[in-house]
Amino acid sequence: MMNSRKGTLPLLKELHKSGRRGPQVPVSGLEDRPVSDILPKEFLREEPLSMPELSEVEVVRHFVNLSNLNYGVDNGFYPLGSCTMKYNPKINEEVAAWFQDIHPALPENRVQSLLELLYILQQDLLEITGMDAITLQPAAGAHGELTSLLMAKAYFKDHGLLEKDTVIIPDSAHGTNPASATMAGFKVITVKSDEEGLVDLEQLKTLVNDHTAVFMLTNPNTLGKFEKNILGIAQLIHGVGGLMYCDGANLNGMLGWARPGDMGFDFVHLNLHKTFSTPHGGGGPGSGPVAVKKALEPFLPKPVLVKAEDGNGSYHWDYDRPRSIGKVRSNFGNILVALKALAYIKSLGGAGLREVGTMAVLNANYMRVAMEDTLPTAYPGLCKHEYVATAEEVKKRYGVKAQDIAKRLLDKGFHAPTMYFPLIVKEALMIEPTETETKENLDAFVQAIKEIVEEAATNPDVVLSAPHDTPVRRLDEVKANKELKVRW
Amino acid sequence: MRYVPHTKEEIKAMLEAVGLRNVDELFSDIPTEALLKRHLQVEGGWDEEQLRAYFRKAASSIPDANSAVYFLGGGVYDHYVPSAVDKIIALPEFYTAYTPYQAEISQGTLQAMFEYQSLICELTGMEVANGSLYDGASAVAEAVLMAMRINGKRRVLVSECVHPDIIEVLRTYQLGQDFEILTLSQKEGVTDLSELEDLSNVSCLVMQNPNYYGFLENMNQASELIHKAGGLFVAAVDPLSLGVLKSPHEYGADVVVGEGQSLGNHMSYGGPHFGFFATKMDYIRYMPGRMAGQTVDVDGRVGYVLTLQTREQHIRREKATSNITSNHWLMALASAVYLSLMGGSFPELGQTILNRSTYLAQKLASVGYPLWHRQYFFKEFPIKARDAEAVQEALADSGYYVGPVIDEHTLLVAVTEKRTKEHMDKLIELMEGLR
């Protein structure tokens, strides 16, 4: 649990005492000769290695005490928009760990049961997305985007469509979309959002032409809105031979209710660490599988996991993929993360997955309506898994900004919403409760927001100088950038 | 099993508060044509005991490192993972947190990241490190892209002796970028540096040490050659070897990257692991990925924040240094705990691994499995065999695993600090019996 300790801890380096040791190096039963008897001097280290020398108990206490300065989903409500911070079931961690001591070079015939699990996960994800083929290789959502765009590149090259050099992205999109498009060698064009917070269809029509390679769309979008013109948009893009890409970061908002494959998307990446409950680990590892329609299947990264059609139904990694873009990482993917997602899917089943989508949307709408009088939604009306509130009015009236409200929420025991995103909303607070939160928690959060806005009116200083009760208070980011102390 | 806490009464009350009659109306903004008019055909709805039985059945039939003896290498190794490492990374405050966007309640992650960066710098001798990337191969690709950002040159030299996954991933990333890849060939198990002729407009040289075959490269010479040509030296290294092997700083590497699995991470059938990335202070603004920096709070207390975020996608969008967002932080955290526990023992650890691998290589040569080439190695070496796959398969039947197989007559053997004399003698006996 978070404690009221003030400040951070002494660094490991400061705990160093020459001659202290942690766990013993495993014994071999051999007499060890000096390294200089085995290797010539030119290969050997001369500069002394200066690592902190510590005992096991010191190391354990250091990191346990550090963990006490952190806040995770297991500590409390974490309504970080677009990040889907749902509860991470413990059973997933337990069963996945049973596969942690397997080497990836084990011959295929020795890992059939594991390959079967991965194959089942692939089939389940295809059913969930309405797609035809899939890779588990990408390490994270952004990696899935890059993989997809490189596949698009290969697809257009294969079709001799070299003029396809542009990716269109809404102004409400995650920053990864344009960054991935650039890495994949595409030009980026931005399309505006309309007054409802949806893609501006009229502007889109003027931007789409023979150069249009891919339209990257997050659906539901980052305002939590379902792009209700999706079928028309897909028709428009397909009309010029372009591809429809779904950023699946927000799949939780339609899980079990609608599928990217049924609304015109040609490919989609999933964030197993969002929709499928695998933990974020303080910033990874995630997992970003990419599911595609038939036309894109030849371009999937290799190897592709296939089931033999020879009757014995064995599984195997297929490297014989002449049109594949190649590997996007070493080995096969973040396998342990994939297994946690499979455990989650198997705990829920089809009906349970739909219930997740339902309750995620119910929770978001319940909070949206309850907050409307205090911090209004930037784009009113029904939302999916999240919504974006604006503190513009509070700022105008009391000089209290979205960031101040966020920091004050930390004092009240909550994680803050995503701030200042999407960029099109002034003083944005993007709120995603997820389906695993109780009504009591939602009510308590709304109450906290009300109290903070009241404080903004009566005692703004307490908000402006928040947080007060955290291990450290507001940090000097300018100094950090200027002085750049990034190591001891 | 379900993880939603709502009671029927609550659902009713909440729908009423929103002004809806039923849950279907929550999805009325989705066009009818796009709505799924049936349940997903996904088997499930199991309790914890059913889940355990399902996964246990699958796990129990696989010869993992607890039931078999691994001499497997090729980039992933059966290294010792101290018990404390697993316990620390299983602390919920670490593993159920998101990226530390709210620094005031993320000091645990941020200080640990600062310490991780420091430990990687100490190990490699470099000046700065980021907070991790996905894996070793993608870290090399990012290093190459960074080199091109720094010097604007568009030709990249890569040794054929680097891990094949590295070359594959680099070629995949190349699809989106305009640059040329030139390879240096392998000669007697190491990189043929005499081939370096036309070095004009070369952005960087990528070498791996020990290389894919486990052999030690002449990193001094490689570094001199590329620097003379005005390019940057990208070194991919096994971090565990740096207790005994020359640090990249000593041979003048400009960017040091690598696969971090050997530092306290389980094999996990190939992932998740992490890639580390270190370089010189001069290049810090060109670096991809997140980084923690030290600063102070309004009361003057030392604290940590994500720094130089102006390089990153959420600020710079299409002009970012990389698209990377989530990295592999929890795996990097495992390595920070590992290095805190074992760092002081690194010279000893390197020494015992070197002694073990040398013992095994000599014994295997004496029973008819000579080294592929006479070269120096650290923990892994290639041996010759009449039929490499047959050897691998026959050993597997006895619960001993070697490989990967490089070609019909060559396979890799790796020795970690977990392999005892007893393991090795048994392997030698089994292999002698196969001849």
mmCIF file of N, CA and C in Angstrom, chain A residues 77 366-368 370-371 374 387 414 441-451:
data_model
loop_
_atom_site.group_PDB
_atom_site.id
_atom_site.type_symbol
_atom_site.label_atom_id
_atom_site.label_comp_id
_atom_site.label_asym_id
_atom_site.label_seq_id
_atom_site.Cartn_x
_atom_site.Cartn_y
_atom_site.Cartn_z
ATOM 1 N N PHE A 77 -8.833 2.709 -7.608
ATOM 2 C CA PHE A 77 -9.448 3.116 -8.881
ATOM 3 C C PHE A 77 -8.428 3.827 -9.771
ATOM 4 N N TYR A 366 -22.663 5.942 -16.758
ATOM 5 C CA TYR A 366 -23.153 6.304 -15.421
ATOM 6 C C TYR A 366 -22.325 7.454 -14.833
ATOM 7 N N MET A 367 -21.017 7.346 -14.968
ATOM 8 C CA MET A 367 -20.145 8.410 -14.451
ATOM 9 C C MET A 367 -20.291 9.695 -15.252
ATOM 10 N N ARG A 368 -20.390 9.544 -16.552
ATOM 11 C CA ARG A 368 -20.520 10.716 -17.428
ATOM 12 C C ARG A 368 -21.733 11.558 -17.025
ATOM 13 N N ALA A 370 -23.346 11.424 -14.152
ATOM 14 C CA ALA A 370 -23.223 11.905 -12.773
ATOM 15 C C ALA A 370 -22.295 13.109 -12.663
ATOM 16 N N MET A 371 -21.354 13.230 -13.589
ATOM 17 C CA MET A 371 -20.384 14.332 -13.539
ATOM 18 C C MET A 371 -20.796 15.541 -14.353
ATOM 19 N N THR A 374 -20.842 18.998 -12.996
ATOM 20 C CA THR A 374 -19.610 19.477 -12.374
ATOM 21 C C THR A 374 -18.528 19.730 -13.420
ATOM 22 N N TYR A 387 -15.080 8.653 -21.670
ATOM 23 C CA TYR A 387 -15.572 9.956 -22.115
ATOM 24 C C TYR A 387 -14.536 10.990 -21.723
ATOM 25 N N PHE A 414 -7.163 8.474 -5.476
ATOM 26 C CA PHE A 414 -7.452 7.936 -6.805
ATOM 27 C C PHE A 414 -6.262 8.149 -7.726
ATOM 28 N N ASN A 441 -17.339 2.797 -5.986
ATOM 29 C CA ASN A 441 -16.115 3.485 -6.405
ATOM 30 C C ASN A 441 -16.408 4.605 -7.385
ATOM 31 N N LEU A 442 -17.336 4.332 -8.292
ATOM 32 C CA LEU A 442 -17.694 5.364 -9.266
ATOM 33 C C LEU A 442 -18.299 6.558 -8.542
ATOM 34 N N ASP A 443 -19.190 6.276 -7.602
ATOM 35 C CA ASP A 443 -19.830 7.351 -6.829
ATOM 36 C C ASP A 443 -18.787 8.146 -6.045
ATOM 37 N N ALA A 444 -17.849 7.427 -5.450
ATOM 38 C CA ALA A 444 -16.824 8.095 -4.638
ATOM 39 C C ALA A 444 -15.960 9.005 -5.509
ATOM 40 N N PHE A 445 -15.655 8.554 -6.706
ATOM 41 C CA PHE A 445 -14.832 9.371 -7.612
ATOM 42 C C PHE A 445 -15.588 10.634 -8.024
ATOM 43 N N VAL A 446 -16.855 10.452 -8.384
ATOM 44 C CA VAL A 446 -17.669 11.601 -8.785
ATOM 45 C C VAL A 446 -17.771 12.592 -7.621
ATOM 46 N N GLN A 447 -17.942 12.061 -6.425
ATOM 47 C CA GLN A 447 -18.001 12.895 -5.229
ATOM 48 C C GLN A 447 -16.691 13.679 -5.055
ATOM 49 N N ALA A 448 -15.574 12.996 -5.276
ATOM 50 C CA ALA A 448 -14.262 13.650 -5.142
ATOM 51 C C ALA A 448 -14.129 14.793 -6.150
ATOM 52 N N ILE A 449 -14.579 14.547 -7.377
ATOM 53 C CA ILE A 449 -14.527 15.599 -8.404
ATOM 54 C C ILE A 449 -15.368 16.797 -7.946
ATOM 55 N N LYS A 450 -16.551 16.512 -7.387
ATOM 56 C CA LYS A 450 -17.421 17.600 -6.907
ATOM 57 C C LYS A 450 -16.728 18.406 -5.817
ATOM 58 N N GLU A 451 -16.104 17.675 -4.891
ATOM 59 C CA GLU A 451 -15.410 18.370 -3.793
ATOM 60 C C GLU A 451 -14.278 19.247 -4.329
#
